[in-house]
Amino acid sequence: YCSPFYNVQSFKAIYAGFIYPFDNEEDWDKVEIGDEVLPPPLERKSGRPRKQRIRDADEERPSKKRVCKLCHVPGHNKRTCPIREQGGTKGMSKAKKTQSRGEGECEDEANMQQQTHEQVNSQGNEQVNSQANV
């Protein structure tokens, strides 16, 4: 069932006559508004609020520019980096990368602490072994 209001004949009949626009806003009829129309009260939903609005299905998504983690150049990522393909950073270890940033001193201290910890453990094991032999 379909209402006759939605038929093509009724649509054509509605717009058969001319619709004359007003020249300016001053020619509009004055309307007395009895009550002010207010928006519905704001209801806070449960859960975490959204950071972005929900986009429509036909609306284009905002694109993010890819930036390479190795060379910081947009347009490619770490896997497809031309520097990596040439072998520029393939053999670099983390220690070399941090030293180039000026953080190598902290890493050297950590290595020294680890070495002294290993030395203490080995000395303790030697003492235990010497006591076991006695």
mmCIF file of C-alpha atoms in Angstrom:
data_model
loop_
_atom_site.group_PDB
_atom_site.id
_atom_site.type_symbol
_atom_site.label_atom_id
_atom_site.label_comp_id
_atom_site.label_asym_id
_atom_site.label_seq_id
_atom_site.Cartn_x
_atom_site.Cartn_y
_atom_site.Cartn_z
ATOM 1 C CA TYR A 1 0.000 0.000 0.000
ATOM 2 C CA CYS A 2 1.220 3.483 -0.875
ATOM 3 C CA SER A 3 -0.509 6.735 -0.037
ATOM 4 C CA PRO A 4 -1.760 8.693 -3.074
ATOM 5 C CA PHE A 5 0.231 11.631 -1.697
ATOM 6 C CA TYR A 6 3.429 9.925 -2.923
ATOM 7 C CA ASN A 7 2.217 9.331 -6.486
ATOM 8 C CA VAL A 8 3.851 11.103 -9.386
ATOM 9 C CA GLN A 9 0.549 12.739 -10.403
ATOM 10 C CA SER A 10 0.076 14.359 -6.993
ATOM 11 C CA PHE A 11 3.722 15.530 -6.995
ATOM 12 C CA LYS A 12 3.241 17.170 -10.399
ATOM 13 C CA ALA A 13 -0.068 18.711 -9.290
ATOM 14 C CA ILE A 14 1.560 20.290 -6.245
ATOM 15 C CA TYR A 15 4.332 21.966 -8.245
ATOM 16 C CA ALA A 16 2.241 22.729 -11.362
ATOM 17 C CA GLY A 17 1.661 26.324 -10.349
ATOM 18 C CA PHE A 18 4.311 28.986 -9.928
ATOM 19 C CA ILE A 19 5.961 29.625 -6.603
ATOM 20 C CA TYR A 20 6.837 33.277 -6.362
ATOM 21 C CA PRO A 21 9.726 34.154 -4.051
ATOM 22 C CA PHE A 22 9.723 37.248 -1.860
ATOM 23 C CA ASP A 23 12.134 39.995 -2.784
ATOM 24 C CA ASN A 24 13.455 40.563 0.715
ATOM 25 C CA GLU A 25 12.853 39.563 4.316
ATOM 26 C CA GLU A 26 10.847 42.711 5.076
ATOM 27 C CA ASP A 27 7.979 41.415 2.911
ATOM 28 C CA TRP A 28 7.520 38.314 5.053
ATOM 29 C CA ASP A 29 4.452 38.059 7.269
ATOM 30 C CA LYS A 30 5.065 38.720 10.942
ATOM 31 C CA VAL A 31 4.359 35.640 13.038
ATOM 32 C CA GLU A 32 3.607 35.773 16.730
ATOM 33 C CA ILE A 33 5.488 33.063 18.567
ATOM 34 C CA GLY A 34 3.715 32.021 21.735
ATOM 35 C CA ASP A 35 6.252 29.718 23.318
ATOM 36 C CA GLU A 36 9.949 29.570 22.734
ATOM 37 C CA VAL A 37 11.065 26.251 21.293
ATOM 38 C CA LEU A 38 13.958 24.856 23.300
ATOM 39 C CA PRO A 39 16.239 21.938 22.452
ATOM 40 C CA PRO A 40 15.663 18.691 24.310
ATOM 41 C CA PRO A 41 17.507 18.318 27.623
ATOM 42 C CA LEU A 42 21.035 16.986 27.381
ATOM 43 C CA GLU A 43 21.290 13.409 28.610
ATOM 44 C CA ARG A 44 24.760 12.178 29.494
ATOM 45 C CA LYS A 45 25.264 8.667 28.213
ATOM 46 C CA SER A 46 27.121 6.077 30.222
ATOM 47 C CA GLY A 47 30.627 5.110 29.147
ATOM 48 C CA ARG A 48 33.552 6.991 27.757
ATOM 49 C CA PRO A 49 32.599 10.018 25.615
ATOM 50 C CA ARG A 50 33.547 9.957 21.956
ATOM 51 C CA LYS A 51 36.453 12.099 20.783
ATOM 52 C CA GLN A 52 35.226 12.368 17.201
ATOM 53 C CA ARG A 53 31.818 12.642 15.651
ATOM 54 C CA ILE A 54 30.284 9.675 13.876
ATOM 55 C CA ARG A 55 30.691 10.213 10.153
ATOM 56 C CA ASP A 56 28.007 9.434 7.611
ATOM 57 C CA ALA A 57 28.350 6.374 5.367
ATOM 58 C CA ASP A 58 28.962 8.455 2.223
ATOM 59 C CA GLU A 59 31.337 10.864 3.974
ATOM 60 C CA GLU A 60 35.032 10.526 3.240
ATOM 61 C CA ARG A 61 37.290 9.518 6.109
ATOM 62 C CA PRO A 62 40.141 11.877 7.043
ATOM 63 C CA SER A 63 43.418 10.500 5.770
ATOM 64 C CA LYS A 64 46.515 10.312 7.927
ATOM 65 C CA LYS A 65 49.926 10.870 6.413
ATOM 66 C CA ARG A 66 52.266 7.922 6.895
ATOM 67 C CA VAL A 67 55.655 8.857 8.309
ATOM 68 C CA CYS A 68 58.632 6.509 8.242
ATOM 69 C CA LYS A 69 60.012 5.580 11.669
ATOM 70 C CA LEU A 70 63.570 5.354 10.291
ATOM 71 C CA CYS A 71 64.009 8.502 8.216
ATOM 72 C CA HIS A 72 60.879 10.496 9.288
ATOM 73 C CA VAL A 73 59.906 11.206 5.667
ATOM 74 C CA PRO A 74 56.173 11.059 4.824
ATOM 75 C CA GLY A 75 54.876 8.782 2.088
ATOM 76 C CA HIS A 76 56.188 5.393 3.193
ATOM 77 C CA ASN A 77 56.655 3.326 6.328
ATOM 78 C CA LYS A 78 59.549 1.520 7.994
ATOM 79 C CA ARG A 79 59.024 -1.671 5.998
ATOM 80 C CA THR A 80 59.148 0.088 2.609
ATOM 81 C CA CYS A 81 61.834 2.639 3.512
ATOM 82 C CA PRO A 82 64.347 3.161 0.666
ATOM 83 C CA ILE A 83 67.170 3.604 3.200
ATOM 84 C CA ARG A 84 66.424 0.188 4.679
ATOM 85 C CA GLU A 85 66.332 -1.376 1.209
ATOM 86 C CA GLN A 86 69.805 0.045 0.541
ATOM 87 C CA GLY A 87 71.043 -1.445 3.805
ATOM 88 C CA GLY A 88 71.672 1.904 5.493
ATOM 89 C CA THR A 89 70.237 1.042 8.920
ATOM 90 C CA LYS A 90 69.852 -2.707 8.627
ATOM 91 C CA GLY A 91 72.913 -3.552 10.724
ATOM 92 C CA MET A 92 72.480 -0.777 13.313
ATOM 93 C CA SER A 93 71.971 -1.938 16.861
ATOM 94 C CA LYS A 94 69.951 -0.106 19.478
ATOM 95 C CA ALA A 95 73.120 0.997 21.266
ATOM 96 C CA LYS A 96 74.355 2.820 18.181
ATOM 97 C CA LYS A 97 70.989 4.504 17.670
ATOM 98 C CA THR A 98 70.816 5.759 21.249
ATOM 99 C CA GLN A 99 74.424 6.933 21.192
ATOM 100 C CA SER A 100 73.696 9.004 18.118
ATOM 101 C CA ARG A 101 70.963 10.750 20.105
ATOM 102 C CA GLY A 102 73.269 11.465 23.024
ATOM 103 C CA GLU A 103 71.820 8.860 25.385
ATOM 104 C CA GLY A 104 74.755 6.436 25.166
ATOM 105 C CA GLU A 105 76.139 7.410 28.561
ATOM 106 C CA CYS A 106 73.134 6.024 30.411
ATOM 107 C CA GLU A 107 73.356 2.811 28.458
ATOM 108 C CA ASP A 108 77.087 2.495 29.242
ATOM 109 C CA GLU A 109 76.299 2.877 32.959
ATOM 110 C CA ALA A 110 73.680 0.138 32.707
ATOM 111 C CA ASN A 111 76.204 -2.156 31.008
ATOM 112 C CA MET A 112 78.789 -1.392 33.717
ATOM 113 C CA GLN A 113 76.281 -2.169 36.460
ATOM 114 C CA GLN A 114 75.361 -5.421 34.766
ATOM 115 C CA GLN A 115 79.041 -6.388 34.475
ATOM 116 C CA THR A 116 79.719 -5.615 38.145
ATOM 117 C CA HIS A 117 76.606 -7.587 39.121
ATOM 118 C CA GLU A 118 77.875 -10.562 37.108
ATOM 119 C CA GLN A 119 81.319 -10.217 38.714
ATOM 120 C CA VAL A 120 79.814 -10.236 42.207
ATOM 121 C CA ASN A 121 77.761 -13.313 41.350
ATOM 122 C CA SER A 122 80.805 -15.108 39.955
ATOM 123 C CA GLN A 123 82.870 -14.199 43.059
ATOM 124 C CA GLY A 124 80.099 -15.492 45.297
ATOM 125 C CA ASN A 125 79.992 -18.742 43.338
ATOM 126 C CA GLU A 126 83.788 -19.097 43.697
ATOM 127 C CA GLN A 127 83.522 -18.666 47.469
ATOM 128 C CA VAL A 128 80.765 -21.270 47.646
ATOM 129 C CA ASN A 129 82.849 -23.674 45.536
ATOM 130 C CA SER A 130 85.966 -23.121 47.721
ATOM 131 C CA GLN A 131 83.960 -23.778 50.899
ATOM 132 C CA ALA A 132 82.526 -26.958 49.369
ATOM 133 C CA ASN A 133 86.050 -28.199 48.583
ATOM 134 C CA VAL A 134 87.190 -27.696 52.217
#
